[in-house]
GROMACS .gro file of C-alpha atoms in nm:
model
  336
    1MET     CA    1   2.283  17.776  10.766
    2SER     CA    2   2.650  17.879  10.770
    3THR     CA    3   2.759  18.222  10.653
    4HIS     CA    4   3.049  18.236  10.408
    5ILE     CA    5   3.182  18.592  10.420
    6LEU     CA    6   3.441  18.748  10.191
    7ALA     CA    7   3.574  19.062  10.363
    8ILE     CA    8   3.759  19.350  10.194
    9GLU     CA    9   3.961  19.628  10.358
   10SER     CA   10   4.094  19.930  10.165
   11SER     CA   11   4.069  20.229  10.398
   12CYS     CA   12   4.429  20.349  10.367
   13ASP     CA   13   4.744  20.184  10.226
   14GLU     CA   14   4.675  19.815  10.290
   15THR     CA   15   4.478  19.611  10.037
   16ALA     CA   16   4.339  19.317  10.229
   17ALA     CA   17   4.090  19.033  10.196
   18ALA     CA   18   3.977  18.756  10.430
   19LEU     CA   19   3.745  18.457  10.414
   20PHE     CA   20   3.523  18.344  10.703
   21VAL     CA   21   3.290  18.053  10.760
   22ASP     CA   22   3.076  18.189  11.044
   23HIS     CA   23   3.328  18.314  11.303
   24ARG     CA   24   3.613  18.093  11.179
   25LEU     CA   25   3.888  18.259  10.975
   26LEU     CA   26   3.986  18.038  10.681
   27SER     CA   27   4.235  18.259  10.498
   28GLU     CA   28   4.357  18.617  10.479
   29ARG     CA   29   4.595  18.828  10.274
   30VAL     CA   30   4.737  19.179  10.306
   31ALA     CA   31   4.920  19.360  10.026
   32SER     CA   32   5.126  19.649  10.161
   33GLN     CA   33   5.213  19.955   9.953
   34GLY     CA   34   5.585  20.031   9.968
   35VAL     CA   35   5.541  20.319   9.722
   36HIS     CA   36   5.472  20.562  10.010
   37GLN     CA   37   5.807  20.516  10.187
   38SER     CA   38   5.993  20.768   9.972
   39TYR     CA   39   5.728  21.034  10.053
   40GLY     CA   40   5.737  20.992  10.430
   41GLY     CA   41   5.364  20.924  10.448
   42VAL     CA   42   5.064  20.793  10.259
   43VAL     CA   43   4.990  20.970   9.928
   44PRO     CA   44   4.611  20.926   9.875
   45GLU     CA   45   4.621  20.914   9.493
   46LEU     CA   46   4.901  20.658   9.491
   47ALA     CA   47   4.715  20.453   9.751
   48SER     CA   48   4.405  20.441   9.531
   49ARG     CA   49   4.604  20.330   9.228
   50ALA     CA   50   4.781  20.058   9.427
   51HIS     CA   51   4.446  19.927   9.555
   52LEU     CA   52   4.329  19.894   9.195
   53THR     CA   53   4.636  19.687   9.117
   54HIS     CA   54   4.624  19.465   9.425
   55ILE     CA   55   4.259  19.398   9.497
   56VAL     CA   56   4.184  19.128   9.238
   57PRO     CA   57   4.500  18.920   9.308
   58VAL     CA   58   4.448  18.949   9.684
   59VAL     CA   59   4.086  18.830   9.666
   60ASP     CA   60   4.182  18.547   9.429
   61GLN     CA   61   4.457  18.432   9.665
   62VAL     CA   62   4.223  18.432   9.966
   63LEU     CA   63   3.962  18.223   9.785
   64LYS     CA   64   4.227  17.982   9.657
   65GLU     CA   65   4.388  17.938   9.999
   66GLY     CA   66   4.046  17.887  10.158
   67SER     CA   67   3.955  17.629   9.889
   68PHE     CA   68   3.646  17.834   9.810
   69SER     CA   69   3.478  17.937   9.488
   70ARG     CA   70   3.281  18.260   9.445
   71SER     CA   71   2.961  18.056   9.412
   72GLN     CA   72   2.998  17.934   9.772
   73LEU     CA   73   2.996  18.284   9.921
   74THR     CA   74   2.685  18.408  10.103
   75HIS     CA   75   2.791  18.767  10.191
   76ILE     CA   76   3.044  19.035  10.090
   77ALA     CA   77   3.173  19.262  10.368
   78PHE     CA   78   3.374  19.578  10.312
   79THR     CA   79   3.514  19.880  10.494
   80GLN     CA   80   3.258  20.158  10.471
   81GLY     CA   81   3.476  20.419  10.640
   82PRO     CA   82   3.635  20.622  10.782
   83GLY     CA   83   3.944  20.641  10.565
   84LEU     CA   84   4.084  20.792  10.247
   85MET     CA   85   3.795  20.854  10.009
   86GLY     CA   86   3.968  20.725   9.696
   87ALA     CA   87   4.097  20.416   9.873
   88LEU     CA   88   3.753  20.342  10.020
   89LEU     CA   89   3.591  20.381   9.679
   90VAL     CA   90   3.812  20.110   9.529
   91GLY     CA   91   3.713  19.857   9.793
   92THR     CA   92   3.349  19.962   9.796
   93CYS     CA   93   3.310  19.949   9.418
   94PHE     CA   94   3.481  19.612   9.397
   95ALA     CA   95   3.263  19.470   9.676
   96GLN     CA   96   2.947  19.610   9.521
   97GLY     CA   97   3.034  19.484   9.174
   98LEU     CA   98   3.109  19.136   9.305
   99ALA     CA   99   2.792  19.133   9.517
  100LEU     CA  100   2.577  19.239   9.222
  101ALA     CA  101   2.736  18.981   8.994
  102LEU     CA  102   2.684  18.700   9.246
  103GLU     CA  103   2.349  18.837   9.374
  104LEU     CA  104   2.480  18.852   9.732
  105PRO     CA  105   2.403  19.098  10.014
  106LEU     CA  106   2.661  19.357  10.122
  107ILE     CA  107   2.773  19.421  10.481
  108PRO     CA  108   2.923  19.769  10.538
  109VAL     CA  109   3.162  19.775  10.836
  110HIS     CA  110   3.288  20.070  11.040
  111HIS     CA  111   3.668  20.060  11.026
  112ILE     CA  112   3.730  20.183  11.381
  113LYS     CA  113   3.477  19.947  11.534
  114ALA     CA  114   3.646  19.664  11.345
  115HIS     CA  115   3.981  19.741  11.509
  116LEU     CA  116   3.821  19.663  11.843
  117PHE     CA  117   3.640  19.353  11.719
  118ALA     CA  118   3.970  19.215  11.589
  119ASN     CA  119   3.985  19.077  11.943
  120TYR     CA  120   3.706  18.834  11.846
  121ILE     CA  121   3.911  18.661  11.574
  122THR     CA  122   4.084  18.432  11.824
  123ALA     CA  123   3.990  18.327  12.177
  124PRO     CA  124   3.966  18.436  12.453
  125TYR     CA  125   3.694  18.684  12.359
  126PRO     CA  126   3.586  19.002  12.540
  127LYS     CA  127   3.234  19.020  12.680
  128LEU     CA  128   3.003  19.313  12.620
  129PRO     CA  129   2.995  19.584  12.744
  130PHE     CA  130   3.358  19.698  12.748
  131LEU     CA  131   3.585  20.002  12.736
  132GLY     CA  132   3.766  20.031  12.403
  133LEU     CA  133   4.086  20.211  12.307
  134VAL     CA  134   4.154  20.257  11.935
  135VAL     CA  135   4.504  20.387  11.878
  136SER     CA  136   4.642  20.402  11.524
  137GLY     CA  137   4.804  20.627  11.267
  138GLY     CA  138   4.481  20.808  11.196
  139HIS     CA  139   4.273  20.768  11.511
  140THR     CA  140   4.302  20.782  11.887
  141GLN     CA  141   3.969  20.727  12.062
  142LEU     CA  142   3.821  20.596  12.383
  143VAL     CA  143   3.477  20.440  12.340
  144TRP     CA  144   3.217  20.255  12.545
  145VAL     CA  145   3.087  19.953  12.358
  146GLU     CA  146   2.748  19.848  12.496
  147ARG     CA  147   2.638  19.637  12.200
  148TYR     CA  148   2.770  19.564  11.852
  149ASP     CA  149   2.542  19.838  11.722
  150LYS     CA  150   2.577  20.080  12.015
  151VAL     CA  151   2.916  20.247  12.058
  152THR     CA  152   2.953  20.574  12.251
  153LEU     CA  153   3.252  20.803  12.196
  154LEU     CA  154   3.404  20.902  12.531
  155GLY     CA  155   3.707  21.096  12.413
  156GLU     CA  156   3.938  21.140  12.115
  157THR     CA  157   4.241  21.329  11.991
  158LEU     CA  158   4.167  21.692  11.912
  159ASP     CA  159   4.451  21.713  11.661
  160ASP     CA  160   4.698  21.439  11.566
  161ALA     CA  161   4.663  21.069  11.636
  162ALA     CA  162   4.923  20.891  11.849
  163GLY     CA  163   5.041  20.687  11.551
  164GLU     CA  164   5.085  21.000  11.343
  165ALA     CA  165   5.297  21.154  11.618
  166PHE     CA  166   5.516  20.843  11.627
  167ASP     CA  167   5.560  20.839  11.249
  168LYS     CA  168   5.634  21.211  11.210
  169ILE     CA  169   5.881  21.216  11.498
  170ALA     CA  170   6.040  20.905  11.349
  171LYS     CA  171   6.091  21.100  11.025
  172LEU     CA  172   6.268  21.374  11.222
  173LEU     CA  173   6.497  21.106  11.363
  174GLY     CA  174   6.579  20.978  11.015
  175PHE     CA  175   6.367  20.662  11.009
  176PRO     CA  176   6.172  20.553  10.698
  177TYR     CA  177   5.792  20.549  10.687
  178PRO     CA  178   5.618  20.400  10.877
  179GLY     CA  179   5.854  20.485  11.160
  180GLY     CA  180   5.667  20.395  11.478
  181ALA     CA  181   5.808  20.043  11.490
  182HIS     CA  182   6.163  20.180  11.452
  183ILE     CA  183   6.114  20.405  11.754
  184ASP     CA  184   5.983  20.111  11.954
  185ARG     CA  185   6.280  19.893  11.862
  186HIS     CA  186   6.545  20.155  11.943
  187ALA     CA  187   6.365  20.265  12.260
  188GLN     CA  188   6.423  19.923  12.412
  189GLU     CA  189   6.796  20.006  12.428
  190GLY     CA  190   6.751  20.361  12.558
  191ASP     CA  191   6.682  20.545  12.884
  192ALA     CA  192   6.343  20.719  12.889
  193GLU     CA  193   6.461  20.961  13.159
  194THR     CA  194   6.741  21.109  12.948
  195PHE     CA  195   6.522  21.375  12.783
  196SER     CA  196   6.197  21.531  12.901
  197PHE     CA  197   5.927  21.597  12.643
  198PRO     CA  198   5.590  21.761  12.719
  199ILE     CA  199   5.292  21.553  12.829
  200THR     CA  200   4.970  21.725  12.723
  201ARG     CA  201   4.683  21.688  12.968
  202LEU     CA  202   4.344  21.798  12.834
  203PRO     CA  203   4.012  21.810  13.020
  204LYS     CA  204   3.784  21.506  13.018
  205LEU     CA  205   3.902  21.208  12.811
  206ASN     CA  206   4.043  21.390  12.508
  207PHE     CA  207   4.399  21.365  12.375
  208SER     CA  208   4.644  21.595  12.198
  209PHE     CA  209   4.967  21.483  12.033
  210SER     CA  210   5.058  21.786  11.823
  211GLY     CA  211   5.255  21.948  12.107
  212ILE     CA  212   5.511  21.672  12.139
  213LYS     CA  213   5.579  21.678  11.763
  214THR     CA  214   5.656  22.050  11.777
  215ALA     CA  215   5.862  22.013  12.095
  216VAL     CA  216   6.079  21.740  11.946
  217LEU     CA  217   6.125  21.938  11.623
  218TYR     CA  218   6.257  22.250  11.799
  219PHE     CA  219   6.458  22.047  12.050
  220LEU     CA  220   6.642  21.866  11.770
  221ARG     CA  221   6.703  22.188  11.578
  222LYS     CA  222   6.856  22.346  11.886
  223GLU     CA  223   7.078  22.050  11.975
  224GLU     CA  224   7.192  21.983  11.620
  225LYS     CA  225   7.321  22.340  11.593
  226LYS     CA  226   7.558  22.252  11.877
  227ASN     CA  227   7.639  21.901  11.754
  228ALA     CA  228   7.554  21.781  11.404
  229ASN     CA  229   7.576  21.419  11.524
  230PHE     CA  230   7.339  21.470  11.816
  231VAL     CA  231   7.062  21.240  11.688
  232GLU     CA  232   7.301  20.962  11.592
  233LYS     CA  233   7.477  20.981  11.929
  234HIS     CA  234   7.157  20.981  12.137
  235LEU     CA  235   6.920  20.787  11.911
  236HIS     CA  236   6.822  20.516  12.160
  237ASP     CA  237   6.759  20.762  12.443
  238LEU     CA  238   6.564  20.997  12.216
  239CYS     CA  239   6.338  20.712  12.107
  240ALA     CA  240   6.284  20.595  12.464
  241SER     CA  241   6.204  20.947  12.584
  242VAL     CA  242   5.960  21.019  12.300
  243GLN     CA  243   5.788  20.684  12.342
  244HIS     CA  244   5.758  20.737  12.717
  245ALA     CA  245   5.582  21.072  12.668
  246ILE     CA  246   5.333  20.947  12.406
  247VAL     CA  247   5.253  20.629  12.598
  248THR     CA  248   5.211  20.823  12.923
  249MET     CA  249   4.947  21.044  12.760
  250LEU     CA  250   4.758  20.733  12.652
  251ILE     CA  251   4.792  20.553  12.985
  252GLU     CA  252   4.672  20.847  13.193
  253LYS     CA  253   4.349  20.882  12.994
  254VAL     CA  254   4.286  20.508  12.986
  255GLY     CA  255   4.324  20.491  13.364
  256GLN     CA  256   4.080  20.780  13.402
  257ALA     CA  257   3.833  20.609  13.166
  258ILE     CA  258   3.848  20.281  13.358
  259GLU     CA  259   3.768  20.465  13.680
  260GLU     CA  260   3.483  20.666  13.527
  261THR     CA  261   3.317  20.371  13.353
  262GLY     CA  262   3.394  20.103  13.610
  263SER     CA  263   3.476  19.873  13.319
  264GLN     CA  264   3.602  19.524  13.395
  265GLN     CA  265   3.750  19.488  13.047
  266LEU     CA  266   3.978  19.701  12.831
  267VAL     CA  267   3.977  19.613  12.460
  268VAL     CA  268   4.252  19.768  12.246
  269GLY     CA  269   4.291  19.788  11.869
  270GLY     CA  270   4.487  19.973  11.601
  271GLY     CA  271   4.845  19.972  11.479
  272VAL     CA  272   4.993  20.143  11.786
  273ALA     CA  273   4.853  19.857  11.998
  274ALA     CA  274   5.157  19.663  11.874
  275ASN     CA  275   5.392  19.901  12.061
  276SER     CA  276   5.580  19.704  12.327
  277GLU     CA  277   5.593  19.986  12.583
  278LEU     CA  278   5.221  20.056  12.548
  279LYS     CA  279   5.134  19.688  12.591
  280LYS     CA  280   5.357  19.658  12.899
  281ARG     CA  281   5.209  19.963  13.067
  282LEU     CA  282   4.850  19.874  12.974
  283TYR     CA  283   4.902  19.533  13.132
  284ALA     CA  284   5.037  19.694  13.451
  285LEU     CA  285   4.749  19.944  13.457
  286THR     CA  286   4.477  19.684  13.411
  287GLN     CA  287   4.634  19.461  13.674
  288GLU     CA  288   4.627  19.754  13.916
  289LYS     CA  289   4.265  19.839  13.830
  290GLY     CA  290   4.143  19.479  13.836
  291CYS     CA  291   4.052  19.498  13.470
  292GLU     CA  292   4.102  19.233  13.200
  293LEU     CA  293   4.311  19.338  12.898
  294PHE     CA  294   4.251  19.229  12.536
  295ILE     CA  295   4.497  19.314  12.257
  296PRO     CA  296   4.501  19.133  11.918
  297PRO     CA  297   4.813  18.964  11.779
  298ILE     CA  298   5.043  19.210  11.604
  299HIS     CA  299   4.928  19.114  11.252
  300HIS     CA  300   4.568  19.193  11.348
  301CYS     CA  301   4.659  19.531  11.503
  302GLN     CA  302   4.741  19.677  11.162
  303ASP     CA  303   4.470  19.731  10.899
  304ASN     CA  304   4.345  19.391  10.787
  305ALA     CA  305   4.036  19.229  10.640
  306ALA     CA  306   3.997  18.966  10.912
  307MET     CA  307   3.873  19.236  11.150
  308ILE     CA  308   3.621  19.343  10.885
  309GLY     CA  309   3.498  18.986  10.840
  310ILE     CA  310   3.456  18.907  11.209
  311THR     CA  311   3.272  19.235  11.269
  312ALA     CA  312   3.041  19.160  10.976
  313TYR     CA  313   2.966  18.817  11.121
  314HIS     CA  314   2.871  18.963  11.459
  315GLN     CA  315   2.656  19.229  11.293
  316LEU     CA  316   2.458  18.952  11.125
  317GLN     CA  317   2.430  18.766  11.456
  318GLN     CA  318   2.283  19.078  11.614
  319GLY     CA  319   2.018  19.102  11.344
  320ILE     CA  320   2.170  19.399  11.161
  321GLN     CA  321   2.044  19.355  10.808
  322PRO     CA  322   2.288  19.357  10.514
  323ILE     CA  323   2.228  19.570  10.206
  324LYS     CA  324   2.072  19.416   9.899
  325GLY     CA  325   2.124  19.594   9.569
  326ALA     CA  326   2.318  19.914   9.502
  327TYR     CA  327   2.518  20.087   9.775
  328GLN     CA  328   2.582  20.462   9.786
  329GLU     CA  329   2.932  20.605   9.807
  330PRO     CA  330   3.124  20.561  10.136
  331MET     CA  331   3.191  20.830  10.391
  332ALA     CA  332   3.553  20.917  10.464
  333ARG     CA  333   3.459  21.058  10.805
  334MET     CA  334   3.205  20.864  11.004
  335THR     CA  335   3.071  20.867  11.357
  336PHE     CA  336   2.969  20.561  11.548
   0.00000   0.00000   0.00000
């Protein structure tokens, strides 16, 4: 019997829904929240309110585009965590209410795991086991994925995520939120060797990105005292130099992880996976190491419900039982 899964994602500032028949994606929608741009980052309370506004229209649109009625659904999947507590609660409560009304089982999905399994939405598909890199605005982690239900954390950022570093440095450079894509675009016209920013090297497979934020802050303060137009004059080179430093920190640890695990596959997920410099250098690294690289299309790198739906499908295939009845509140911070 086919599974008809409605998936809901609401972990941060994207309200998303997707519809699957087994592993086939029928329709998906993402409602972005522009309200955060004027604040330079996501405001949790505003995110929760926006989810309340968007979630019903987004789900209705997905069902309409998939030519599905609620009565045809067999499962409801949702983001369990990690994420912003208020945002998660909106998605969880909606999913639970719909599941109770339709007498359907619930499938809780780990948000970070789903970023990796976004690579199963379209072929070619990775094969288990594999080395995974999750790199986003809130998370930077290296994991070993042995099975769908067995993920081992190998290393993670001890302070800021790579995406957060991109966005906060982008704010210093005068870009609107989210600023990582602006840095990427301007970096393509700059020289990465113009300025030298620190590359933090921690023991084992852990990351740290707080140092480069502080270094860029004080560097700009110093240079702008000499020349008020310094950023405008050197914008492309600044972006290229910052991007080079952040990507180098990621590449070095990924290379170390490939050697330590002997992995034949590197699976990447998260918003920063869309960065052109990171993709180029990951491709070169995996070619050198004899490792196959998997990165989702750009629209599946960002938070989306399709990654929740495909992960839920594979959980069912592995015999992981869905929840029937009431579900307790989600956890904003979760381990694998």
